[in-house]
Short mmCIF file of C-alpha atoms and ligand atoms in Angstrom, two decimals:
data_model
loop_
_atom_site.label_atom_id
_atom_site.label_comp_id
_atom_site.label_asym_id
_atom_site.label_seq_id
_atom_site.Cartn_x
_atom_site.Cartn_y
_atom_site.Cartn_z
CA MET A 181 -9.40 -12.78 12.57
CA SER A 182 -5.63 -12.52 12.54
CA THR A 183 -3.91 -9.35 11.49
CA GLY A 184 -0.27 -9.25 10.47
CA TYR A 185 1.79 -6.31 11.71
CA VAL A 186 5.17 -5.20 10.42
CA TYR A 187 7.41 -2.76 12.26
CA HIS A 188 11.16 -2.59 12.75
CA GLU A 189 13.14 -0.20 14.94
CA LEU A 190 15.43 0.60 12.01
CA TYR A 191 12.49 2.38 10.32
CA GLY A 192 12.98 5.08 12.96
CA TRP A 193 16.67 5.36 12.15
CA HIS A 194 16.19 6.60 8.59
CA ASP A 195 17.77 10.03 9.02
CA THR A 196 16.37 12.97 7.06
CA GLY A 197 18.70 15.35 8.87
CA THR A 198 18.48 18.96 9.94
CA HIS A 199 15.94 20.89 7.92
CA ALA A 200 13.49 23.73 8.15
CA GLY A 201 10.44 21.54 7.52
CA LEU A 202 11.00 20.54 3.95
CA LEU A 203 13.76 22.96 2.96
CA PRO A 204 17.43 22.70 3.90
CA ALA A 205 18.22 24.92 6.86
CA ASP A 206 19.87 28.10 5.54
CA PRO A 207 20.45 31.08 7.85
CA ARG A 208 20.97 33.34 4.82
CA ARG A 209 17.35 32.73 3.82
CA GLY A 210 16.06 32.87 7.37
CA LEU A 211 15.56 29.09 7.39
CA GLN A 212 16.32 28.19 10.98
CA PRO A 213 17.69 24.70 11.60
CA PHE A 214 14.92 22.37 12.74
CA ARG A 215 13.61 18.95 11.83
CA HIS A 216 12.54 17.62 8.47
CA PHE A 217 8.77 17.15 8.35
CA GLU A 218 9.42 13.52 7.43
CA ASN A 219 11.18 12.51 10.64
CA ALA A 220 10.80 9.35 12.68
CA GLU A 221 8.44 10.60 15.35
CA ALA A 222 4.97 10.21 13.80
CA LYS A 223 5.59 6.60 12.81
CA ARG A 224 7.59 5.63 15.88
CA ARG A 225 4.78 7.00 18.04
CA VAL A 226 2.21 4.99 16.09
CA HIS A 227 4.12 1.87 17.08
CA GLU A 228 4.47 3.00 20.68
CA LEU A 229 0.72 3.64 20.95
CA VAL A 230 0.01 0.22 19.43
CA VAL A 231 2.22 -1.31 22.12
CA ALA A 232 1.05 0.89 24.99
CA THR A 233 -2.68 0.19 24.46
CA GLY A 234 -2.10 -3.55 24.19
CA LEU A 235 -3.31 -3.62 20.58
CA VAL A 236 -0.03 -5.28 19.65
CA ASP A 237 -1.15 -8.36 21.60
CA ARG A 238 -4.00 -8.79 19.11
CA LEU A 239 -1.62 -8.72 16.14
CA THR A 240 0.67 -11.27 14.53
CA ARG A 241 4.14 -9.77 14.30
CA LEU A 242 5.69 -10.30 10.88
CA ALA A 243 9.45 -9.81 10.58
CA PRO A 244 10.51 -7.73 7.57
CA ARG A 245 13.40 -8.81 5.36
CA PRO A 246 15.49 -6.61 3.08
CA ALA A 247 14.26 -6.43 -0.52
CA THR A 248 16.73 -7.83 -3.04
CA ASP A 249 18.13 -5.99 -6.06
CA GLU A 250 16.01 -8.28 -8.21
CA GLU A 251 12.84 -7.18 -6.45
CA ILE A 252 13.75 -3.47 -6.59
CA LEU A 253 14.43 -3.82 -10.32
CA LEU A 254 10.87 -5.07 -10.85
CA VAL A 255 10.02 -1.36 -10.75
CA HIS A 256 13.15 0.79 -10.71
CA THR A 257 15.85 1.38 -13.29
CA PRO A 258 19.35 -0.01 -12.66
CA GLU A 259 20.59 3.61 -12.72
CA HIS A 260 18.33 4.64 -9.83
CA LEU A 261 19.42 1.64 -7.77
CA ALA A 262 23.08 2.34 -8.59
CA ARG A 263 22.76 5.96 -7.44
CA LEU A 264 21.14 4.94 -4.17
CA THR A 265 23.75 2.23 -3.67
CA ALA A 266 26.61 4.70 -4.13
CA ALA A 267 25.00 7.27 -1.84
CA ASN A 268 24.40 4.64 0.84
CA GLU A 269 28.02 5.21 1.94
CA THR A 270 27.70 8.96 2.34
CA GLY A 271 24.04 9.94 2.55
CA GLY A 272 22.41 11.95 -0.21
CA ASP A 273 19.10 12.66 -1.86
CA ALA A 274 16.73 10.21 -3.52
CA GLY A 275 16.49 12.29 -6.66
CA ASP A 276 14.27 15.39 -6.48
CA GLY A 277 16.34 17.44 -4.04
CA GLY A 278 13.62 17.10 -1.40
CA SER A 279 14.18 13.54 -0.28
CA PRO A 280 17.30 13.55 1.91
CA PHE A 281 18.75 10.48 3.57
CA GLY A 282 21.66 9.57 5.79
CA ILE A 283 24.35 6.90 5.70
CA GLY A 284 22.90 3.41 5.35
CA ALA A 285 19.47 4.60 4.29
CA LEU A 286 19.21 2.21 1.35
CA ASP A 287 19.48 -0.67 3.81
CA ILE A 288 16.48 0.75 5.68
CA ALA A 289 14.57 1.44 2.46
CA ARG A 290 15.15 -2.19 1.44
CA LEU A 291 13.70 -3.23 4.79
CA ALA A 292 10.65 -1.02 4.16
CA VAL A 293 10.02 -2.62 0.76
CA GLY A 294 10.65 -6.05 2.26
CA GLY A 295 8.25 -5.29 5.12
CA VAL A 296 5.48 -4.34 2.74
CA THR A 297 6.20 -7.41 0.62
CA ARG A 298 6.10 -9.63 3.70
CA ALA A 299 2.70 -8.18 4.62
CA PHE A 300 1.27 -8.73 1.13
CA GLU A 301 2.67 -12.28 0.91
CA SER A 302 1.25 -13.22 4.30
CA VAL A 303 -2.24 -12.13 3.28
CA VAL A 304 -2.09 -13.90 -0.08
CA ASP A 305 -0.73 -17.07 1.54
CA GLY A 306 -3.50 -17.05 4.14
CA GLU A 307 -0.93 -16.90 6.95
CA VAL A 308 -2.96 -13.93 8.27
CA ASP A 309 -6.37 -12.55 7.28
CA ASN A 310 -5.14 -9.02 6.64
CA ALA A 311 -2.06 -6.96 7.46
CA TYR A 312 -0.64 -3.55 8.31
CA ALA A 313 2.95 -2.64 7.42
CA LEU A 314 4.13 0.36 9.46
CA VAL A 315 7.20 1.20 7.40
CA ARG A 316 9.49 4.13 6.72
CA PRO A 317 10.66 5.70 4.42
CA PRO A 318 7.36 6.01 2.50
CA GLY A 319 7.10 5.00 -1.15
CA HIS A 320 4.12 6.20 -3.19
CA HIS A 321 5.84 9.17 -4.89
CA ALA A 322 8.90 7.23 -6.10
CA LEU A 323 9.09 6.80 -9.87
CA PRO A 324 10.97 4.06 -11.73
CA ASP A 325 13.98 6.31 -12.38
CA THR A 326 13.99 8.55 -9.30
CA GLY A 327 12.96 9.01 -5.72
CA MET A 328 10.61 11.87 -4.91
CA GLY A 329 8.63 13.42 -2.07
CA PHE A 330 10.57 11.79 0.79
CA CYS A 331 10.31 8.39 -0.98
CA MET A 332 13.39 6.39 -2.02
CA LEU A 333 11.80 3.22 -3.39
CA ALA A 334 8.24 2.50 -4.53
CA ASN A 335 7.35 0.23 -1.61
CA ILE A 336 3.83 -0.77 -2.66
CA ALA A 337 4.51 -1.02 -6.39
CA ILE A 338 7.56 -3.23 -5.86
CA ALA A 339 5.77 -5.42 -3.35
CA ALA A 340 2.72 -5.74 -5.61
CA ARG A 341 4.88 -6.86 -8.51
CA ALA A 342 6.86 -9.21 -6.29
CA VAL A 343 3.76 -10.91 -4.92
CA ARG A 344 2.26 -11.08 -8.38
CA ALA A 345 5.42 -12.76 -9.67
CA SER A 346 5.80 -15.20 -6.78
CA ARG A 347 2.13 -15.96 -6.07
CA GLY A 348 0.42 -15.36 -9.39
CA VAL A 349 -2.00 -12.76 -8.01
CA GLY A 350 -4.18 -11.48 -10.84
CA ARG A 351 -6.11 -8.28 -10.34
CA ILE A 352 -4.78 -5.85 -7.76
CA ALA A 353 -6.47 -2.63 -6.63
CA VAL A 354 -4.41 0.03 -4.86
CA VAL A 355 -6.41 2.60 -2.89
CA ASP A 356 -4.22 5.56 -1.93
CA LEU A 357 -5.59 7.59 1.00
CA ASP A 358 -2.51 9.74 1.48
CA VAL A 359 -3.41 13.41 1.14
CA HIS A 360 -0.85 13.75 -1.67
CA HIS A 361 -1.28 12.23 -5.11
CA GLY A 362 -0.05 8.65 -5.43
CA ASN A 363 1.81 9.58 -8.60
CA GLY A 364 4.51 6.92 -8.36
CA THR A 365 2.15 3.97 -8.03
CA GLN A 366 -0.01 5.41 -10.80
CA ALA A 367 2.99 5.78 -13.12
CA VAL A 368 4.29 2.26 -12.53
CA PHE A 369 0.93 0.69 -13.40
CA ALA A 370 -0.26 3.23 -15.99
CA GLU A 371 -0.40 0.68 -18.81
CA ASP A 372 -1.59 -2.25 -16.73
CA PRO A 373 -5.33 -3.08 -16.92
CA ASP A 374 -4.89 -5.67 -14.15
CA THR A 375 -3.91 -3.03 -11.60
CA LEU A 376 -6.43 -0.37 -10.67
CA THR A 377 -4.88 2.63 -8.93
CA ILE A 378 -7.24 4.96 -7.07
CA SER A 379 -5.86 8.08 -5.43
CA VAL A 380 -8.00 10.28 -3.16
CA HIS A 381 -6.04 13.42 -2.34
CA GLN A 382 -6.14 17.15 -1.77
CA ASP A 383 -6.24 18.98 -5.07
CA ARG A 384 -2.78 20.03 -6.29
CA VAL A 385 -0.59 19.80 -3.21
CA PHE A 386 2.16 17.37 -4.22
CA PRO A 387 3.54 16.68 -6.71
CA PRO A 388 2.74 20.05 -8.29
CA ASN A 389 0.23 19.82 -11.16
CA SER A 390 -0.43 16.15 -10.62
CA GLY A 391 -3.40 13.96 -9.74
CA PHE A 392 -6.06 15.35 -12.06
CA THR A 393 -9.15 13.38 -13.08
CA THR A 394 -7.83 13.55 -16.65
CA GLU A 395 -4.96 11.18 -15.74
CA ARG A 396 -6.61 7.84 -16.45
CA GLY A 397 -3.88 5.44 -17.47
CA THR A 398 -2.46 4.86 -20.93
CA GLY A 399 -2.78 2.23 -23.66
CA ALA A 400 -4.38 -0.95 -22.38
CA GLY A 401 -4.42 0.64 -18.93
CA HIS A 402 -6.78 3.43 -19.93
CA GLY A 403 -9.51 3.71 -17.32
CA TYR A 404 -7.53 1.87 -14.65
CA ALA A 405 -6.01 4.96 -13.06
CA LEU A 406 -8.60 6.95 -11.13
CA ASN A 407 -7.91 10.25 -9.42
CA LEU A 408 -10.18 11.99 -6.99
CA PRO A 409 -8.76 15.43 -6.15
CA LEU A 410 -10.76 16.97 -3.32
CA PRO A 411 -10.90 20.63 -2.29
CA PRO A 412 -8.91 21.77 0.74
CA GLY A 413 -11.01 21.55 3.89
CA THR A 414 -12.66 18.24 3.02
CA GLY A 415 -13.48 16.31 6.19
CA ASN A 416 -15.09 13.05 7.24
CA GLY A 417 -18.35 13.75 5.39
CA GLY A 418 -16.66 14.50 2.07
CA TYR A 419 -14.37 11.48 2.28
CA LEU A 420 -17.29 9.20 3.17
CA GLU A 421 -19.23 10.49 0.18
CA ALA A 422 -16.19 9.99 -2.05
CA PHE A 423 -15.99 6.40 -0.91
CA HIS A 424 -19.66 5.68 -1.47
CA ARG A 425 -19.84 7.35 -4.87
CA VAL A 426 -16.42 6.58 -6.35
CA VAL A 427 -14.00 4.33 -4.44
CA LEU A 428 -16.36 1.48 -3.54
CA PRO A 429 -18.17 1.43 -6.91
CA ALA A 430 -14.78 1.40 -8.65
CA LEU A 431 -13.67 -1.59 -6.58
CA ARG A 432 -16.94 -3.42 -7.31
CA ARG A 433 -16.58 -2.85 -11.03
CA PHE A 434 -12.95 -3.97 -11.02
CA ARG A 435 -13.43 -7.05 -8.81
CA PRO A 436 -9.86 -7.29 -7.48
CA ASP A 437 -8.21 -10.44 -6.16
CA LEU A 438 -6.28 -8.35 -3.64
CA ILE A 439 -6.76 -4.83 -2.24
CA LEU A 440 -3.75 -2.79 -1.17
CA VAL A 441 -4.06 0.48 0.70
CA ALA A 442 -1.53 3.31 0.73
CA ALA A 443 -2.31 4.44 4.26
CA GLY A 444 -1.30 8.07 4.53
CA PHE A 445 -2.62 10.00 7.51
CA ASP A 446 -1.75 13.50 6.34
CA ALA A 447 -5.41 14.30 5.60
CA ASN A 448 -5.85 14.86 9.35
CA PRO A 449 -6.84 18.32 10.66
CA VAL A 450 -3.42 19.28 12.06
CA ASP A 451 -1.02 18.00 9.43
CA PRO A 452 1.73 20.48 8.52
CA LEU A 453 1.70 19.51 4.83
CA ALA A 454 -1.98 19.65 3.86
CA ARG A 455 -5.32 21.20 4.74
CA MET A 456 -7.90 18.46 5.17
CA MET A 457 -9.99 17.46 8.22
CA VAL A 458 -10.21 13.66 8.40
CA THR A 459 -10.18 12.52 12.02
CA ALA A 460 -9.40 9.19 13.65
CA SER A 461 -13.11 8.31 13.54
CA GLY A 462 -13.16 9.20 9.84
CA TYR A 463 -10.17 6.94 9.15
CA ARG A 464 -11.85 4.21 11.20
CA THR A 465 -14.95 4.41 8.98
CA LEU A 466 -12.95 4.43 5.74
CA ALA A 467 -10.93 1.40 6.87
CA SER A 468 -14.16 -0.43 7.79
CA LEU A 469 -15.58 0.21 4.34
CA LEU A 470 -12.41 -1.05 2.68
CA LEU A 471 -12.37 -4.16 4.85
CA GLU A 472 -16.04 -4.84 4.01
CA ALA A 473 -15.27 -4.37 0.31
CA ALA A 474 -12.42 -6.86 0.60
CA VAL A 475 -14.70 -9.40 2.29
CA GLU A 476 -17.32 -8.89 -0.42
CA LEU A 477 -14.94 -8.95 -3.39
CA CYS A 478 -11.78 -10.93 -2.62
CA GLY A 479 -12.15 -13.14 0.42
CA GLY A 480 -11.10 -10.36 2.78
CA ARG A 481 -7.61 -10.12 1.27
CA ILE A 482 -6.47 -6.59 2.10
CA ALA A 483 -3.15 -5.17 3.25
CA PHE A 484 -2.22 -1.65 4.30
CA ALA A 485 1.18 0.01 3.89
CA HIS A 486 1.90 3.18 5.84
CA GLU A 487 2.79 6.29 3.81
CA GLY A 488 2.65 9.93 4.99
CA GLY A 489 1.26 11.72 8.01
CA TYR A 490 3.44 14.30 9.70
CA ASP A 491 1.85 15.40 12.93
CA PRO A 492 3.53 13.26 15.57
CA VAL A 493 0.83 13.86 18.17
CA TYR A 494 -2.31 13.04 16.17
CA VAL A 495 -1.22 10.53 13.51
CA PRO A 496 -0.85 7.72 16.09
CA PHE A 497 -4.57 7.88 16.92
CA CYS A 498 -5.54 7.76 13.24
CA ALA A 499 -3.32 4.77 12.43
CA HIS A 500 -4.30 3.01 15.66
CA ALA A 501 -7.98 3.28 14.67
CA VAL A 502 -7.27 1.68 11.28
CA ILE A 503 -5.29 -1.18 12.77
CA GLU A 504 -8.11 -1.79 15.28
CA VAL A 505 -10.54 -2.16 12.38
CA LEU A 506 -8.32 -4.75 10.72
CA ALA A 507 -8.03 -6.68 13.98
CA CYS A 508 -11.80 -6.45 14.61
CA VAL A 509 -11.32 -4.90 18.05
CA GLU A 510 -14.72 -4.67 19.76
CA GLN A 511 -13.88 -1.89 22.22
CA PRO A 512 -11.93 0.75 20.31
CA PHE A 513 -9.47 3.00 22.09
CA GLU A 514 -10.98 6.46 22.36
CA ASP A 515 -9.48 9.29 20.31
CA PRO A 516 -8.85 11.96 22.96
CA PHE A 517 -8.90 14.64 20.24
CA GLY A 518 -12.30 13.54 18.95
CA PRO A 519 -14.20 16.20 20.94
CA ASN A 520 -11.97 18.88 19.40
CA PHE A 521 -11.86 17.64 15.82
CA ASP A 522 -14.98 15.57 15.03
CA ASN A 523 -17.47 18.42 15.13
CA GLN A 524 -15.53 21.23 13.53
CA GLY A 525 -17.48 23.33 11.06
CA GLN A 526 -17.93 21.78 7.61
CA GLN A 527 -16.96 18.27 8.65
CA GLU A 528 -20.09 17.30 6.71
CA LEU A 529 -20.13 17.14 2.90
CA GLN A 530 -20.09 20.56 1.21
CA PRO A 531 -21.60 21.31 -2.22
CA HIS A 532 -18.25 22.13 -3.87
CA GLN A 533 -16.85 18.84 -2.57
CA SER A 534 -19.82 17.00 -4.03
CA ALA A 535 -19.13 18.64 -7.39
CA ALA A 536 -15.50 17.44 -7.30
CA ILE A 537 -16.66 13.91 -6.49
CA ALA A 538 -19.12 14.01 -9.41
CA GLU A 539 -16.20 14.60 -11.81
CA ALA A 540 -14.57 11.35 -10.78
CA GLU A 541 -17.89 9.54 -10.62
CA ALA A 542 -18.33 10.18 -14.33
CA LEU A 543 -15.19 8.11 -15.05
CA LEU A 544 -16.39 4.87 -13.47
CA ALA A 545 -17.88 3.53 -16.70
CA ASP A 546 -14.39 2.93 -18.12
CA ILE A 547 -13.46 0.39 -15.45
ZN1 ZN B 743 1.49 12.47 1.84
#
């Protein structure tokens, strides 16, 4: 097996500035200056772990290129691109007031989109068997006319459309594991019956009032958006059940030509922005199931693009486990936090989680 791997040092230079977590620092409100939750560390440390353990030697490095205006406009409005272009000289916000960026950030965001596109192209071309794009800023909340939720450009949606345009890929399934709703990707493909978007997330975290099972796509796309909101506290057992009862059956019904994964690691037990309990071993299992589904359904063609995950200490072990699965590493690197996290109470499926999964299960017939 060969696994493509995208990373660029500039991804760590995207500057979200001084914040109190996700709010602007403001002494008048008691908001002490600190970091933005979406800072470089979690992702940079993923890359450093991949290098330090030698995993990088098992990967095929793919160099990202900047996405062109033409590619960005496959998804975004000219107005959104014009705003980002103007703010590239000064720094600004991607559109929702919660997505700050520094000078030159559009250049880095172009490189993130281009990195994801490079990964998808390499898999479709057979240059590599599968791929992981470790990019920043993230993309799955960005809408055609605005950035949102730390996202400037819709990395996966743009790259999916670009590879579809250049390579003629037919049916694409996007599985979003980020703990927040993949609203942007869902919105871009809402009317498209050739693109199945599946989002597994914590119920009503971000965006507010988004990601319900009732959001199912529109027009010809009805049935091809699938949301699986899970209760807070869901761990490895609940996610595994969700995969077996909803995600994998949905993929089998859809029969994609290519599977894309929005790899967010903020469903881990110590993330500052959510309350789930998926551990590195849980992510390892989920990635294995997705890889097996890809082998069964589309010749193994699967590519992952990194999204959220905000604990800089633990996220690296989760992402490392996923990349090991893609590279078919026989002797996985041990998660040193496993003894603390893997056996916490209620890691196994709980009845109220099973009930939430049943709601999404009932929607499979429309695919
Ligand atoms: Zn997230």
